[in-house]
Structures are given as structure tokens and as C-alpha cells.
Amino acid sequence: MRIEGKEYRTIWYENNIVKIIDQTKLPHQFIIKELKTVKDSINAIKTMEVRGAPLIGATAAYGIVLAIQENSNFEFIKKSSEDLINSRPTAINLKWAVDRIMKKISGINSDQILEVTLNEAKEICNEDEKFCENIGLNGLEIIEEIYNKKKDTVNILTHCNAGWLATINWGTATSPIYHAKKKGIPVHVWVDETRPRNQGANLTSYELNEEGIENTIIADNTGGILMQRGEVDMCIVGTDRTLANGDVCNKIGTYLKALAAYDNNIPFYVALPSSTIDWDLKDFRQIPIEERNSEELSHIEGVDKDGELKKVLIYPSKSKAMNLAFDITPAKYVTKLITEKGICDASEEGLKNLFK
Ligand code: MRU
């Protein structure tokens, strides 16, 4: 998608270096950062210079490429792969991408290992782009149906950033919106600010602006009253881990939005590529929920009147704060899942019909 009219992907490989857009600086500064070692990749994932389930998976895949460039000793590659998986706990894509690469290179000659890994990392990115495009084409049908009934702007609420910045291109939740815009359907997006890191305000609104999509940032607690007033036609969010029974783990606050949507009879869709399905975990209580530094709550970053990036304390200095990064929305609150293979019920049967 475009930034200032120029097409980008979120991650690419050039002259033995991995390049990313540093998302900790958006929307105020657009900085392309270079990752040269596996440690750089792990750091980029931990500090959220790259974030979003599909993108951290792709960064981990390229992380193994960088590890092999540093040292092709198998013990080093294995340890690097474990460190990459452990760099963030909740999104299943890290493990999915690393396992896929490790399987591909098991038993491969050392003189081919770099080429095979690099090709697989590129394939993971190309596949994600294609899957996200298909999610968009499938989700477009839903937006189109609402528009055909309403014959007026379709108001869509989203939480966090499940946009192209969270994937390789298109996004998951935003892909149907971009496709609707391409088709000439008038859409307007209510963007949840998404405290504490403000991925909605800083990233979703930013990328929608760059693509010319009308949007309004709202405080996270505003969605409920907008739904009661009939100002939301549908909700669409992403997911970091989808269980085989259709339970969905996504950015903290998603669950409360799903409850409000349920109470107001507003459809609540979750868009996902199959790389975020965890076929093994049976109980959502077993999903590791990332707890991040409470400084993300107590401090806030923005630009001052001179355009300088500044971080300031906003809480009483003696207060404790707790920063859980994800929550779970049980399948019963999810109207449908939108995947690259089609739309299905948020249930074991629904997912198996599409994928197994
Ligand atoms: O903590 P983040 O910014 O990595 O969380 C991202 C989300 O919760 C997204 O909704 C999810 O990864 C899906 S991205 C297509």
C-alpha cells in the first residue's frame, strides 16, 4: 500500500540486509530501519518496531536468514529459532513461521541452507500478501451487502491495527475496506485509539489517511454509545491466535467491543490468514497473554510544538499499573471468520470445512 503516494511492503530483503518500517516512530516520523543480525530481528519484534501477527512471523523467518548469514552452525540456528519464537508470546505466527523454515531446512546441505531459507522467507511474505488480498475480496461481499441495503456510507469499527502495517500488504481487517474503496463503495472507519500503545490512532488512522479512506479516531470506550446510536454497521478486527473452536485472541479491548456489538445486534467479524490458527490448543485459558512493561501505560509519546518526539509521564509517579496486551473473544460473540479461503462460522466445523 502507499505512504505519501509511494508503494511499500512492510518488510523486504536487499543486499543481505532486512529492511523494515520502524512502527514505533509512526505517524510522526517515517524511518526505514535495517536489520543485520538475528539479534536485531529479535529486538525489532520485542520493541514493536515491527508488530502485528503476520508481520512478526515474517520478521522471524527473515531472522533465521540473518542468523545463517552470521553463523551457519546448526546449534546457532537452533538457538536463534528458539529465541525468535520466544520474542513475543501470544501471536502463533512466530512459531508457525519458524517451524515452517526449520522443517524446510532439516537435512539440507550447508551450502544450500541460506538460499533455501531465504526463498522460504520470501515465500512466507508473498503468501501472506496473497492471503490478505483474498481476505479482502471475501470480506468485500459483506460490506457490499450492507451497502446494497443501506445505500449510504458503511460505518465500520475496528480495533488496534490489523492493517497492512501489521501484515506484508493489504492487512486483514483493513483489506475488505481497501477493496470496498477500490470498488467505489463509500466507507467510513471508526478507529479505536487502542490504548496503551495507540496502534489504532498511530497506525490504522495513518494508513487509512494515506489510502484516502475516511476515518475518525475514537477513545476506546466510545464504541458502545456509537453502536447504541446506530452509527456502526459492522465491526471487523484481526487476531493473533485463533483456536480451532473459533475463540479469538486479539488486542486488549477486543472482547469488550465484541460484547457491545452482541448487545446491539451488530455483526462482529474477525479477519485472519490461516497462519494465525492454532490447531493444537484446546482451551483459551492456555493462551499465553503477553504482559508488557507498565511504562507503556504510565508514559505517552508525541511531538511537541517544535516537532520533537517527547515521552511524558501521565500517571501519579507512585501508582502501580498493569499492562496486559491481549484478551480473548469467545467464538459465540464472533459473527463470522473471514479467511483467505472464504467466510465461515467461528467454530471447529466452520474452520475444518475450509481448511482440513
Ligand atoms: O501488539 P500488536 O500491535 O502486535 O497487536 C496486533 C494485533 O492485535 C492485531 O490485531 C493482530 O496481530 C492481527 S494483525 C493482522
mmCIF file of N, CA and C in Angstrom, residues 155-159 192 220-237 253-270 329-336:
data_model
loop_
_atom_site.group_PDB
_atom_site.id
_atom_site.type_symbol
_atom_site.label_atom_id
_atom_site.label_comp_id
_atom_site.label_asym_id
_atom_site.label_seq_id
_atom_site.Cartn_x
_atom_site.Cartn_y
_atom_site.Cartn_z
ATOM 1 N N ASN A 155 -20.453 2.317 7.856
ATOM 2 C CA ASN A 155 -19.612 2.673 9.010
ATOM 3 C C ASN A 155 -19.059 1.417 9.657
ATOM 4 N N ILE A 156 -17.737 1.339 9.679
ATOM 5 C CA ILE A 156 -17.056 0.124 10.147
ATOM 6 C C ILE A 156 -16.189 0.478 11.350
ATOM 7 N N LEU A 157 -16.332 -0.291 12.428
ATOM 8 C CA LEU A 157 -15.466 -0.037 13.596
ATOM 9 C C LEU A 157 -14.347 -1.077 13.640
ATOM 10 N N THR A 158 -13.135 -0.605 13.882
ATOM 11 C CA THR A 158 -12.018 -1.548 14.035
ATOM 12 C C THR A 158 -11.189 -1.205 15.275
ATOM 13 N N HIS A 159 -10.477 -2.209 15.757
ATOM 14 C CA HIS A 159 -9.687 -2.060 16.986
ATOM 15 C C HIS A 159 -8.233 -2.406 16.682
ATOM 16 N N ASP A 192 -10.688 2.722 16.825
ATOM 17 C CA ASP A 192 -10.413 2.726 18.268
ATOM 18 C C ASP A 192 -8.967 3.169 18.483
ATOM 19 N N ASP A 220 -11.179 4.470 23.221
ATOM 20 C CA ASP A 220 -11.579 3.058 23.231
ATOM 21 C C ASP A 220 -12.972 2.818 23.822
ATOM 22 N N ASN A 221 -13.407 3.684 24.692
ATOM 23 C CA ASN A 221 -14.706 3.459 25.347
ATOM 24 C C ASN A 221 -15.889 4.048 24.591
ATOM 25 N N THR A 222 -15.660 4.576 23.403
ATOM 26 C CA THR A 222 -16.727 5.289 22.677
ATOM 27 C C THR A 222 -17.594 4.363 21.820
ATOM 28 N N GLY A 223 -17.027 3.213 21.432
ATOM 29 C CA GLY A 223 -17.729 2.313 20.505
ATOM 30 C C GLY A 223 -19.139 1.959 20.964
ATOM 31 N N GLY A 224 -19.297 1.732 22.276
ATOM 32 C CA GLY A 224 -20.604 1.306 22.804
ATOM 33 C C GLY A 224 -21.712 2.288 22.484
ATOM 34 N N ILE A 225 -21.484 3.541 22.767
ATOM 35 C CA ILE A 225 -22.570 4.515 22.522
ATOM 36 C C ILE A 225 -22.801 4.702 21.021
ATOM 37 N N LEU A 226 -21.748 4.600 20.226
ATOM 38 C CA LEU A 226 -21.944 4.717 18.769
ATOM 39 C C LEU A 226 -22.808 3.569 18.258
ATOM 40 N N MET A 227 -22.605 2.392 18.846
ATOM 41 C CA MET A 227 -23.422 1.243 18.448
ATOM 42 C C MET A 227 -24.874 1.464 18.859
ATOM 43 N N GLN A 228 -25.086 1.964 20.085
ATOM 44 C CA GLN A 228 -26.461 2.225 20.551
ATOM 45 C C GLN A 228 -27.154 3.262 19.677
ATOM 46 N N ARG A 229 -26.374 4.180 19.135
ATOM 47 C CA ARG A 229 -26.956 5.239 18.289
ATOM 48 C C ARG A 229 -27.137 4.810 16.833
ATOM 49 N N GLY A 230 -26.756 3.574 16.524
ATOM 50 C CA GLY A 230 -26.903 3.089 15.145
ATOM 51 C C GLY A 230 -25.834 3.635 14.208
ATOM 52 N N GLU A 231 -24.712 4.037 14.775
ATOM 53 C CA GLU A 231 -23.686 4.634 13.919
ATOM 54 C C GLU A 231 -22.555 3.669 13.550
ATOM 55 N N VAL A 232 -22.773 2.389 13.875
ATOM 56 C CA VAL A 232 -21.800 1.358 13.465
ATOM 57 C C VAL A 232 -22.579 0.270 12.710
ATOM 58 N N ASP A 233 -22.192 0.001 11.464
ATOM 59 C CA ASP A 233 -22.877 -1.040 10.687
ATOM 60 C C ASP A 233 -22.239 -2.407 10.887
ATOM 61 N N MET A 234 -20.947 -2.414 11.124
ATOM 62 C CA MET A 234 -20.252 -3.686 11.357
ATOM 63 C C MET A 234 -18.924 -3.407 12.070
ATOM 64 N N CYS A 235 -18.430 -4.424 12.786
ATOM 65 C CA CYS A 235 -17.084 -4.342 13.367
ATOM 66 C C CYS A 235 -16.229 -5.361 12.639
ATOM 67 N N ILE A 236 -14.965 -5.042 12.477
ATOM 68 C CA ILE A 236 -14.027 -6.021 11.923
ATOM 69 C C ILE A 236 -12.669 -5.819 12.591
ATOM 70 N N VAL A 237 -12.122 -6.923 13.087
ATOM 71 C CA VAL A 237 -10.832 -6.861 13.791
ATOM 72 C C VAL A 237 -9.929 -7.993 13.275
ATOM 73 N N GLY A 253 -9.063 -5.341 24.765
ATOM 74 C CA GLY A 253 -10.205 -4.461 24.476
ATOM 75 C C GLY A 253 -11.106 -4.997 23.379
ATOM 76 N N THR A 254 -10.599 -5.972 22.623
ATOM 77 C CA THR A 254 -11.414 -6.551 21.548
ATOM 78 C C THR A 254 -12.667 -7.209 22.138
ATOM 79 N N TYR A 255 -12.467 -7.931 23.241
ATOM 80 C CA TYR A 255 -13.568 -8.654 23.886
ATOM 81 C C TYR A 255 -14.709 -7.701 24.262
ATOM 82 N N LEU A 256 -14.369 -6.573 24.875
ATOM 83 C CA LEU A 256 -15.413 -5.629 25.304
ATOM 84 C C LEU A 256 -16.158 -5.065 24.092
ATOM 85 N N LYS A 257 -15.452 -4.872 23.007
ATOM 86 C CA LYS A 257 -16.111 -4.369 21.792
ATOM 87 C C LYS A 257 -17.054 -5.424 21.230
ATOM 88 N N ALA A 258 -16.633 -6.693 21.316
ATOM 89 C CA ALA A 258 -17.492 -7.780 20.823
ATOM 90 C C ALA A 258 -18.761 -7.890 21.682
ATOM 91 N N LEU A 259 -18.619 -7.690 22.996
ATOM 92 C CA LEU A 259 -19.795 -7.746 23.886
ATOM 93 C C LEU A 259 -20.773 -6.626 23.538
ATOM 94 N N ALA A 260 -20.237 -5.447 23.304
ATOM 95 C CA ALA A 260 -21.104 -4.307 22.965
ATOM 96 C C ALA A 260 -21.803 -4.569 21.624
ATOM 97 N N ALA A 261 -21.061 -5.134 20.677
ATOM 98 C CA ALA A 261 -21.654 -5.426 19.360
ATOM 99 C C ALA A 261 -22.776 -6.457 19.508
ATOM 100 N N TYR A 262 -22.539 -7.471 20.320
ATOM 101 C CA TYR A 262 -23.522 -8.545 20.548
ATOM 102 C C TYR A 262 -24.802 -7.955 21.146
ATOM 103 N N ASP A 263 -24.633 -7.072 22.134
ATOM 104 C CA ASP A 263 -25.785 -6.471 22.810
ATOM 105 C C ASP A 263 -26.589 -5.574 21.871
ATOM 106 N N ASN A 264 -25.902 -5.057 20.850
ATOM 107 C CA ASN A 264 -26.582 -4.132 19.937
ATOM 108 C C ASN A 264 -26.901 -4.763 18.579
ATOM 109 N N ASN A 265 -26.731 -6.095 18.497
ATOM 110 C CA ASN A 265 -27.056 -6.796 17.253
ATOM 111 C C ASN A 265 -26.262 -6.312 16.050
ATOM 112 N N ILE A 266 -25.019 -5.982 16.303
ATOM 113 C CA ILE A 266 -24.146 -5.505 15.214
ATOM 114 C C ILE A 266 -23.166 -6.624 14.868
ATOM 115 N N PRO A 267 -23.045 -6.959 13.584
ATOM 116 C CA PRO A 267 -22.148 -8.071 13.241
ATOM 117 C C PRO A 267 -20.694 -7.774 13.598
ATOM 118 N N PHE A 268 -20.035 -8.789 14.167
ATOM 119 C CA PHE A 268 -18.651 -8.654 14.622
ATOM 120 C C PHE A 268 -17.806 -9.689 13.876
ATOM 121 N N TYR A 269 -17.003 -9.216 12.936
ATOM 122 C CA TYR A 269 -16.205 -10.121 12.094
ATOM 123 C C TYR A 269 -14.749 -10.121 12.532
ATOM 124 N N VAL A 270 -14.124 -11.295 12.376
ATOM 125 C CA VAL A 270 -12.689 -11.401 12.623
ATOM 126 C C VAL A 270 -12.032 -11.882 11.322
ATOM 127 N N THR A 329 -11.835 -13.260 22.828
ATOM 128 C CA THR A 329 -13.247 -13.125 22.489
ATOM 129 C C THR A 329 -13.766 -14.524 22.182
ATOM 130 N N PRO A 330 -14.661 -15.051 23.046
ATOM 131 C CA PRO A 330 -15.180 -16.384 22.784
ATOM 132 C C PRO A 330 -15.959 -16.430 21.452
ATOM 133 N N ALA A 331 -15.918 -17.585 20.819
ATOM 134 C CA ALA A 331 -16.488 -17.759 19.479
ATOM 135 C C ALA A 331 -17.950 -17.317 19.391
ATOM 136 N N LYS A 332 -18.691 -17.461 20.511
ATOM 137 C CA LYS A 332 -20.133 -17.140 20.433
ATOM 138 C C LYS A 332 -20.390 -15.656 20.119
ATOM 139 N N TYR A 333 -19.384 -14.809 20.328
ATOM 140 C CA TYR A 333 -19.573 -13.382 20.024
ATOM 141 C C TYR A 333 -19.058 -13.006 18.633
ATOM 142 N N VAL A 334 -18.524 -13.986 17.924
ATOM 143 C CA VAL A 334 -17.964 -13.709 16.590
ATOM 144 C C VAL A 334 -18.991 -14.117 15.532
ATOM 145 N N THR A 335 -19.425 -13.159 14.735
ATOM 146 C CA THR A 335 -20.478 -13.448 13.732
ATOM 147 C C THR A 335 -19.941 -14.422 12.687
ATOM 148 N N LYS A 336 -18.790 -14.122 12.117
ATOM 149 C CA LYS A 336 -18.140 -14.999 11.120
ATOM 150 C C LYS A 336 -16.643 -14.722 11.128
#
